[in-house]
PDB file of C-alpha atoms in Angstrom:
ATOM      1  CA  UNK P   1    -125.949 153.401 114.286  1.00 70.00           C
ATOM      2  CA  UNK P   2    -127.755 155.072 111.163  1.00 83.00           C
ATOM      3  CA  UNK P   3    -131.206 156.172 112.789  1.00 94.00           C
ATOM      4  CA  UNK P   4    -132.584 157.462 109.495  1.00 97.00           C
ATOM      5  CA  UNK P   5    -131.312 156.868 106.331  1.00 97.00           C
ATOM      6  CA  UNK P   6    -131.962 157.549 102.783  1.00 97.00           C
ATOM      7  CA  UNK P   7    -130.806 154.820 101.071  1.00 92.00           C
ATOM      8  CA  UNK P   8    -130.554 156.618  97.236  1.00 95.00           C
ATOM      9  CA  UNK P   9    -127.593 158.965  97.165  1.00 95.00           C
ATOM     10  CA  UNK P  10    -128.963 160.857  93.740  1.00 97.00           C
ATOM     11  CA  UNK P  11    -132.482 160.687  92.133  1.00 97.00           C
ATOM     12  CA  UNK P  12    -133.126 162.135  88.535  1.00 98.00           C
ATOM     13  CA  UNK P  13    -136.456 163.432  86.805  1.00 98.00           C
ATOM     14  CA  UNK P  14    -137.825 165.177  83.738  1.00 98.00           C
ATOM     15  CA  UNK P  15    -139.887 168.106  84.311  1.00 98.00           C
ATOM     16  CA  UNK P  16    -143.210 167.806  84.825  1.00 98.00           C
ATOM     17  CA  UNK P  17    -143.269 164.235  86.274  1.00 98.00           C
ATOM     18  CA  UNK P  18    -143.322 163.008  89.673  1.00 98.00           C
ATOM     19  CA  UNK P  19    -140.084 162.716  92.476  1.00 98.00           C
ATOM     20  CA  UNK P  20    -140.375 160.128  94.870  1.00 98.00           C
ATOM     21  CA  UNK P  21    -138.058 160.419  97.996  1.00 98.00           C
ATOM     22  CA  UNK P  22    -137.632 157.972 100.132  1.00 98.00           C
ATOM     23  CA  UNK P  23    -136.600 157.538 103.700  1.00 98.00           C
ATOM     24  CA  UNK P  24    -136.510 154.528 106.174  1.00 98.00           C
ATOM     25  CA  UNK P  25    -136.241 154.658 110.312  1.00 97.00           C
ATOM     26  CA  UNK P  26    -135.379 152.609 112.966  1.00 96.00           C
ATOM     27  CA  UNK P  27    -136.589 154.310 116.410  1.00 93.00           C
ATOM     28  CA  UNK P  28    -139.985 153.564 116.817  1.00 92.00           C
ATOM     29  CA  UNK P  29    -140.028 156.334 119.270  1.00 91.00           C
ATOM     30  CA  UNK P  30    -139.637 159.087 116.755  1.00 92.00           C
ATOM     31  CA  UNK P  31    -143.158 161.080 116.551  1.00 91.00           C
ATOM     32  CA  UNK P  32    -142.579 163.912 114.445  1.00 92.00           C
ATOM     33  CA  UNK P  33    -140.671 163.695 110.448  1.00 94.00           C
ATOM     34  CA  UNK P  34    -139.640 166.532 108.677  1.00 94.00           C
ATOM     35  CA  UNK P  35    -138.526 166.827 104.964  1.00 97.00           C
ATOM     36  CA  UNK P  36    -135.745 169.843 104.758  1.00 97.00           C
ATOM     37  CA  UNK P  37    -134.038 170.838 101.156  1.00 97.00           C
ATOM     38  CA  UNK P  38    -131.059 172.144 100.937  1.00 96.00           C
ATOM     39  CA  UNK P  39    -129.177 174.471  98.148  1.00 95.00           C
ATOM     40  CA  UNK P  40    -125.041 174.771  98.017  1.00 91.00           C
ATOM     41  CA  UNK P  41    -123.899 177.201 100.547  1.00 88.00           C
ATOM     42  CA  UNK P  42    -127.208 177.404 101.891  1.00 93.00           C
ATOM     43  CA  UNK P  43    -129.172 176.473 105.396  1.00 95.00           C
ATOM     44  CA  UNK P  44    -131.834 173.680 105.162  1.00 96.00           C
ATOM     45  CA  UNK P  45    -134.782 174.771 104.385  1.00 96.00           C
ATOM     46  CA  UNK P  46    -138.542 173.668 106.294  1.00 94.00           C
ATOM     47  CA  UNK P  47    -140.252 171.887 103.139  1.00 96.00           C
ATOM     48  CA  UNK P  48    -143.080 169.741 105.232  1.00 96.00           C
ATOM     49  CA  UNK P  49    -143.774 167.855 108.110  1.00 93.00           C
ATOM     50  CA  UNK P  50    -145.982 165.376 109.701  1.00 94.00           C
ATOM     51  CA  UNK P  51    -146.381 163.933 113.154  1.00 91.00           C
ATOM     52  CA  UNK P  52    -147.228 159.939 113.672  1.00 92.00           C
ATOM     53  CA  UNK P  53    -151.090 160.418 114.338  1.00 92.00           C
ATOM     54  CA  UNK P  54    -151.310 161.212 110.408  1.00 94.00           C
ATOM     55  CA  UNK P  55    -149.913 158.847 107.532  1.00 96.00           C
ATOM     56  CA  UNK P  56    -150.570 162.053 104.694  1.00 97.00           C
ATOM     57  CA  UNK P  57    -149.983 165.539 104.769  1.00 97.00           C
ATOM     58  CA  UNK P  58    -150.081 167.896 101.563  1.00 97.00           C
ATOM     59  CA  UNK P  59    -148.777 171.050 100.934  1.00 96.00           C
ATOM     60  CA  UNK P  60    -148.974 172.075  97.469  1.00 97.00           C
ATOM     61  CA  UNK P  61    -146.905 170.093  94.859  1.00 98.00           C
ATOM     62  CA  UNK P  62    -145.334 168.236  97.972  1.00 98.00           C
ATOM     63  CA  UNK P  63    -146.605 165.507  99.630  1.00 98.00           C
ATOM     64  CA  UNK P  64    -145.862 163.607 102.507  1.00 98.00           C
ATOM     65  CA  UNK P  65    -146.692 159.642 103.313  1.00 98.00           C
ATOM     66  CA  UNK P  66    -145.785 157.891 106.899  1.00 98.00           C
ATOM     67  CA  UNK P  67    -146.243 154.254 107.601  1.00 97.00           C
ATOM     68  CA  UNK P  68    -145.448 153.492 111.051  1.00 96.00           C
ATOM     69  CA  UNK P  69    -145.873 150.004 110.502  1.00 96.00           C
ATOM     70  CA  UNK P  70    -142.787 149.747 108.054  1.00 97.00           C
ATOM     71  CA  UNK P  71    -140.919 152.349 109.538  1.00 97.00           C
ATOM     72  CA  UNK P  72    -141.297 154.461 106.153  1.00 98.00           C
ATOM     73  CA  UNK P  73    -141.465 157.796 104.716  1.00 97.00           C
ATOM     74  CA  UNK P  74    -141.495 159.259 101.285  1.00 98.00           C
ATOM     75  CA  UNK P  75    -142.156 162.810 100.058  1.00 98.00           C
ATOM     76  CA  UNK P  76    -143.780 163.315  96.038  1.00 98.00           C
ATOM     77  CA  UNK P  77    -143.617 165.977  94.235  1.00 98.00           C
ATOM     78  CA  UNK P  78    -145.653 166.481  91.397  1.00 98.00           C
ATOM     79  CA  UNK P  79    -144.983 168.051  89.025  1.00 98.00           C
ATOM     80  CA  UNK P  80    -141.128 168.702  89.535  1.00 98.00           C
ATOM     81  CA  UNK P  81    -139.715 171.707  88.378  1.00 98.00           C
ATOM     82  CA  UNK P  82    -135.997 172.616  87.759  1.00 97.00           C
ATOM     83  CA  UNK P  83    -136.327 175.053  90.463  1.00 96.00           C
ATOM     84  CA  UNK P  84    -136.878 171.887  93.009  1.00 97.00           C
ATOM     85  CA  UNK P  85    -133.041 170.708  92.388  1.00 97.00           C
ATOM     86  CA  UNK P  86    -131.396 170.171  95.532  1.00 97.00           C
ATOM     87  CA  UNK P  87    -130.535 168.142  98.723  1.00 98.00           C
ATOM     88  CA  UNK P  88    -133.308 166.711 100.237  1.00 98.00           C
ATOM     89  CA  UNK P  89    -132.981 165.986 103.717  1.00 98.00           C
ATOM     90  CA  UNK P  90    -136.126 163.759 106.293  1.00 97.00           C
ATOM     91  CA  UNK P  91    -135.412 164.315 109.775  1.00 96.00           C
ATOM     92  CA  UNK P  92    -137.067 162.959 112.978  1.00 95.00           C
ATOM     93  CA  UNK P  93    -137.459 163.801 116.215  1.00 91.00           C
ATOM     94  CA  UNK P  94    -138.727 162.848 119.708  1.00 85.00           C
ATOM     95  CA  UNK P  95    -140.758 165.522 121.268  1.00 73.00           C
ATOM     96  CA  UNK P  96    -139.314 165.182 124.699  1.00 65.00           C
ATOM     97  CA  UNK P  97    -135.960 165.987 123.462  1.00 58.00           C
ATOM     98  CA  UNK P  98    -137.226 169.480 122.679  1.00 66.00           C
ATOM     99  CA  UNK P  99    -137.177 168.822 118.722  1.00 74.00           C
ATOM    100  CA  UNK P 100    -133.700 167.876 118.734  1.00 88.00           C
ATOM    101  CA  UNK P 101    -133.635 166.107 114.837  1.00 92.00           C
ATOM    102  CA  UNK P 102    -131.772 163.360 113.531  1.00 95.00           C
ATOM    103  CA  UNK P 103    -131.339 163.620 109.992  1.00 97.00           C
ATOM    104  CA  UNK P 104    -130.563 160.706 107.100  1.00 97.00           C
ATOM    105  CA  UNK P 105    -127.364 161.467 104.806  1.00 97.00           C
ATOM    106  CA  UNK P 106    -129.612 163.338 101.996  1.00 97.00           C
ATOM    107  CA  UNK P 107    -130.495 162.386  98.382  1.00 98.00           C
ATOM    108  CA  UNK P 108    -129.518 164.677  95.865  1.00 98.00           C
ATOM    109  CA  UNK P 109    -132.405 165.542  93.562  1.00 98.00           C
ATOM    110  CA  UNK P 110    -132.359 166.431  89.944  1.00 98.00           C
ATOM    111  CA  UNK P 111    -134.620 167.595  87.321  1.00 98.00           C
ATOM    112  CA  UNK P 112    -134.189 167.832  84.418  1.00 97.00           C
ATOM    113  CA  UNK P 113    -135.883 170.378  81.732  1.00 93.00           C
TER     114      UNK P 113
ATOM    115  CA  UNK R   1    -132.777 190.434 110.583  1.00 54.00           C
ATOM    116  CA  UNK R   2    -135.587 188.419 109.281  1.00 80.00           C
ATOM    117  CA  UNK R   3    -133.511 184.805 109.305  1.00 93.00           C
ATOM    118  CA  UNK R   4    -131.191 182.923 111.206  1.00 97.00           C
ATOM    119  CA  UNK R   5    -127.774 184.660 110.267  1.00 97.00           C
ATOM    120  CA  UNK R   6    -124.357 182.687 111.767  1.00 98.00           C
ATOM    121  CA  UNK R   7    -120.920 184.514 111.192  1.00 97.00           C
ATOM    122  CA  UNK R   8    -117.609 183.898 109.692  1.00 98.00           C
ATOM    123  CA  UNK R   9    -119.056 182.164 107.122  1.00 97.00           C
ATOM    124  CA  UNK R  10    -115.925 180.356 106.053  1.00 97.00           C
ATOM    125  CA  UNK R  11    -113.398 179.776 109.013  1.00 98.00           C
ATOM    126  CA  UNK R  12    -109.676 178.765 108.259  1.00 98.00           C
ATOM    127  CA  UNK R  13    -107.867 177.338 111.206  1.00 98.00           C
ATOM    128  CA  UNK R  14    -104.635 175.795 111.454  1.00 97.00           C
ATOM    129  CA  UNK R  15    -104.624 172.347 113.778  1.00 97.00           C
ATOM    130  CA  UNK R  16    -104.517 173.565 117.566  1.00 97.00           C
ATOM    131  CA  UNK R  17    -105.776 177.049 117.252  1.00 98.00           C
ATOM    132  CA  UNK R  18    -109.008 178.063 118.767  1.00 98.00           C
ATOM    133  CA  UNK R  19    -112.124 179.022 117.236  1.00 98.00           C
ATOM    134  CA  UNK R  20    -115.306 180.745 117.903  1.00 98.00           C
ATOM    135  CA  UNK R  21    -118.643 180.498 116.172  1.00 98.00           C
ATOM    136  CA  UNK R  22    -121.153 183.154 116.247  1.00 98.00           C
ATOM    137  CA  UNK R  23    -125.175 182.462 115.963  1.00 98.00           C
ATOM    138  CA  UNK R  24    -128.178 185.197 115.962  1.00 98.00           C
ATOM    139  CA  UNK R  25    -131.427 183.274 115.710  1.00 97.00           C
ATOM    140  CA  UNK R  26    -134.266 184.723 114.749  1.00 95.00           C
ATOM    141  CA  UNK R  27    -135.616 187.311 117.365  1.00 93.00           C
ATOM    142  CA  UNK R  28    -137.646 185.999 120.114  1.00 90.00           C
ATOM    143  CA  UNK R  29    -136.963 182.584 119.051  1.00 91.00           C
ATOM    144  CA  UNK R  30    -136.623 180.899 122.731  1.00 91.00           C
ATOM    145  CA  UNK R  31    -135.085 177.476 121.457  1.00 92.00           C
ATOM    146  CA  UNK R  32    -131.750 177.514 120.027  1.00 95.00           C
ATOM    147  CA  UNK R  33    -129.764 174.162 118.475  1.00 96.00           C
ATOM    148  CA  UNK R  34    -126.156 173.385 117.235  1.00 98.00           C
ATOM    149  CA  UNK R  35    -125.289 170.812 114.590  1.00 98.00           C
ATOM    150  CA  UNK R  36    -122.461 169.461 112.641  1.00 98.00           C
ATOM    151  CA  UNK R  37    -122.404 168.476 109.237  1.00 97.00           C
ATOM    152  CA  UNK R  38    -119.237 166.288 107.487  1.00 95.00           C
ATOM    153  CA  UNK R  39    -118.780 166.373 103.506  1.00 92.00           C
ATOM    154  CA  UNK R  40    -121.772 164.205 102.195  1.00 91.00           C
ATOM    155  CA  UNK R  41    -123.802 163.679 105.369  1.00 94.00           C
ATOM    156  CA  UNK R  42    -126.969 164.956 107.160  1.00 96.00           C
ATOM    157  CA  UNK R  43    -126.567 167.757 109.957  1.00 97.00           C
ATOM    158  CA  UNK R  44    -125.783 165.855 113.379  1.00 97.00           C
ATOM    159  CA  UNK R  45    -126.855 167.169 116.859  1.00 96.00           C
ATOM    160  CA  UNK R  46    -124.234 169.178 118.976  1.00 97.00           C
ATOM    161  CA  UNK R  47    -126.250 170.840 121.677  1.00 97.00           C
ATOM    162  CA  UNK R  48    -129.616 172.904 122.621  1.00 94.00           C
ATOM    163  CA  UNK R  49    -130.382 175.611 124.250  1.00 94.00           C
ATOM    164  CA  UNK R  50    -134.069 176.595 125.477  1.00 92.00           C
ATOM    165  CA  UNK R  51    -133.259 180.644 126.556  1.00 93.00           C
ATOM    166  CA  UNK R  52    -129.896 180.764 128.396  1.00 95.00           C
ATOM    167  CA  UNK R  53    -129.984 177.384 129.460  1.00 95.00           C
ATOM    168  CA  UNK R  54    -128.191 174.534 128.195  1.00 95.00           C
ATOM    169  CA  UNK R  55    -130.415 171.582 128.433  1.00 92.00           C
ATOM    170  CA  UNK R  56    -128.976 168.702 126.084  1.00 92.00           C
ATOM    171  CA  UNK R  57    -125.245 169.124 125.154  1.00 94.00           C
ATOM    172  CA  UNK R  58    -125.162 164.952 124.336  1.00 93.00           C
ATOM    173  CA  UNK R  59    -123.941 165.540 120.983  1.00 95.00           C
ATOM    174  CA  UNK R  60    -120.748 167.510 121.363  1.00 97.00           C
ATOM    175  CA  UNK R  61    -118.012 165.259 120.224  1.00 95.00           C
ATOM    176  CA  UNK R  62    -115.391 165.914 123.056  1.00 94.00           C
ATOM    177  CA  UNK R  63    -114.724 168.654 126.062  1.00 96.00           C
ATOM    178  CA  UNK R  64    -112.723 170.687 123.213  1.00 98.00           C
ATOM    179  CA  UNK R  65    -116.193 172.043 122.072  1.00 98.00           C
ATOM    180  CA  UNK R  66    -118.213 174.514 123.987  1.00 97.00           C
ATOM    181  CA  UNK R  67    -121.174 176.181 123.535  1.00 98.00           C
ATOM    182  CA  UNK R  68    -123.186 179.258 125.183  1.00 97.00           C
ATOM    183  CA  UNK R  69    -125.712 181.652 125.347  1.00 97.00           C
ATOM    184  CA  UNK R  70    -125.766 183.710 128.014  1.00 96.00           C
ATOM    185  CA  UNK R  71    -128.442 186.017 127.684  1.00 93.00           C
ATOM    186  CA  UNK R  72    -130.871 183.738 125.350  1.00 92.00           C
ATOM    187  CA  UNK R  73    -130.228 185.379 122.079  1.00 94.00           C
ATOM    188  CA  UNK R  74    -126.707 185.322 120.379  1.00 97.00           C
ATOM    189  CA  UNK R  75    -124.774 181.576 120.903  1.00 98.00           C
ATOM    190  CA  UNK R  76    -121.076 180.890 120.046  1.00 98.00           C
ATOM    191  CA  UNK R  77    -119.618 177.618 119.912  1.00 98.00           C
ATOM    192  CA  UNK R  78    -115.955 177.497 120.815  1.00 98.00           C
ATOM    193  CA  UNK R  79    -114.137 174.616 119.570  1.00 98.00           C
ATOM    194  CA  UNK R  80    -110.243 174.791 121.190  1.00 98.00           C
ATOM    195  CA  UNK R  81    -107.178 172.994 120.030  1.00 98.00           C
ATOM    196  CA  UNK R  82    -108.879 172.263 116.709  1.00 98.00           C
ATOM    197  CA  UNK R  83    -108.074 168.751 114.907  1.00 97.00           C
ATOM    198  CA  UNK R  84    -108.336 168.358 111.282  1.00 97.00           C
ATOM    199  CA  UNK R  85    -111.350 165.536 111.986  1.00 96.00           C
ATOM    200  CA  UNK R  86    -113.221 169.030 113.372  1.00 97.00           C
ATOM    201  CA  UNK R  87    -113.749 170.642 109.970  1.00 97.00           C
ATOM    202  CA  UNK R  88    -117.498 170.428 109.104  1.00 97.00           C
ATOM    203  CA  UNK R  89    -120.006 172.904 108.345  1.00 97.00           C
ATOM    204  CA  UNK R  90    -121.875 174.045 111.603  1.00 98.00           C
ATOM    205  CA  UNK R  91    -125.082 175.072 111.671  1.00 98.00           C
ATOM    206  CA  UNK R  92    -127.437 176.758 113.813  1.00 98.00           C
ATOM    207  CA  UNK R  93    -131.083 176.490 114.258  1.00 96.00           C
ATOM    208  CA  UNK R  94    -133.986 178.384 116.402  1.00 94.00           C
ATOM    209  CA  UNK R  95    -137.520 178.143 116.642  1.00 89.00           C
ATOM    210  CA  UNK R  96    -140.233 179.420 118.921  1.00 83.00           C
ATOM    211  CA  UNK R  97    -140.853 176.880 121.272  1.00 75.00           C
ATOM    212  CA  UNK R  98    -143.924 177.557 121.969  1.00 64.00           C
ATOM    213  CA  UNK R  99    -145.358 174.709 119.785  1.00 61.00           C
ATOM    214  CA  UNK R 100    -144.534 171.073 120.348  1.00 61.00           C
ATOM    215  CA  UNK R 101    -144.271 170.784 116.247  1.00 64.00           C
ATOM    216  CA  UNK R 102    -142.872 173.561 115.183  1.00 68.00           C
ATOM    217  CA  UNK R 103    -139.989 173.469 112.426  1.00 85.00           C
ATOM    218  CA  UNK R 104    -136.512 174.780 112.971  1.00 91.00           C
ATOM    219  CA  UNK R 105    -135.291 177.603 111.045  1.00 93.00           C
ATOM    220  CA  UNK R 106    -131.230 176.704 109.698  1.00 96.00           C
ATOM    221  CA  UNK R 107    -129.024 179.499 109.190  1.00 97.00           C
ATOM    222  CA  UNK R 108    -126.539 179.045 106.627  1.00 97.00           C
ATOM    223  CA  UNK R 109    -123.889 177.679 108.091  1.00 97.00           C
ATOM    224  CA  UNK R 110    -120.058 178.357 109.387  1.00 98.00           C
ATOM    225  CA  UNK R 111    -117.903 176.066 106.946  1.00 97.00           C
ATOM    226  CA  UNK R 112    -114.678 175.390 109.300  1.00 98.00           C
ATOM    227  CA  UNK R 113    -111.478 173.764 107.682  1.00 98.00           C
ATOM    228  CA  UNK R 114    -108.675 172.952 109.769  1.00 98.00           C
ATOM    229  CA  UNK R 115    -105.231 172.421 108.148  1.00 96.00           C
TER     230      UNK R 115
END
């Protein structure tokens, strides 16, 4: 049972334009969603985050939507950059599980110069 | 050091030998978290730690795999009589806990393959 999932395995976009990733949930009791991105033979890496009392939260070139309603997530960035190839990872959690995350199975993010 | 650092960082077992997997989170960090990761998928859960104590170990696929941190800094997880269905990349995650929504900090990860 597939609590988050990303449901495109590879995205690809030219430089300069915008990357839409998207990710879909099924526990209504998840509060807290984190994006992660991830280079080979790396750790994830914290990218952004936002908690269920907001539907936006910006940082930079990334951005973050939530709608509860649809169970939905997506993070933009704009503009990509070759720098921002990687796997991208959205998590969620349940607060009273002291921030254990569930993760979806990744997209795989490419830009192209 | 100033991240999350886990050692070996490759780990070659042969099927029914016993391994151990060493974490040092980031200092001070009080909240400490194992997960698995297979080829193409997102980390899963193992098991958390909140200073010495081991207070969700749901995720831990069988009683081969054992994990602890006995005086709330350095965790190993010991997986005996490893199976080939074992080998995964683990990875281990802290963060301060002092927060509700504070992010976890990954180190970069033990890749285990088991012949």
């Amino acid at each position: 049972d597939q609590q988050v999932k990303q449901n495109s395995p590879s995205l690809s976009v030219q430089e300069g334009r915008i990357s839409i990733l998207n990710c879909d949930y099924t526990n209504s009791m998840f509060d807290y969603f984190l994006w992660y991105k991830k280079y080979p033979a790396e750790g994830p890496t914290f990218l952004i985050s936002i908690s269920s009392i907001k539907d936006k939260n910006e940082d930079g070139r990334f951005t973050v939507f939530l709608n509860k309603s649809a169970k939905h997530l997506s993070l933009h960035i704009v503009p990509s950059q070759p720098g921002d190839s990687a796997v991208y990872f959205c998590a969620a959690s349940r607060m009273e599980y002291g921030n254990k995350l569930v993760f979806g199975a990744g997209t795989i993010l490419r830009v192209k110069s | 050091g100033a991240g999350v650092s886990q050692s070996p960082r490759y780990k070659v077992a042969k099927r029914g030998q016993d391994v151990a997997l060493r974490c040092d989170p980031i200092s001070g960090h009080v909240s400490l978290f194992w997960y698995q990761q297979a080829l193409g998928q997102g980390p899963e859960f193992l098991t958390y730690f909140q200073n010495e104590a081991q207070l969700d170990k749901s995720g831990l696929p069988s009683d081969r795999f054992f994990a602890e941190r006995p005086e709330g800094s350095v965790s190993t997880l010991k997986i005996q009589r490893t199976q080939q269905e074992d080998s995964a990349v683990y990875l281990c995650a802290s963060n301060a806990g002092l927060k509700i929504y504070n992010e976890q900090f990954f180190g970069p990860g033990t890749r285990l393959t088991v012949l």
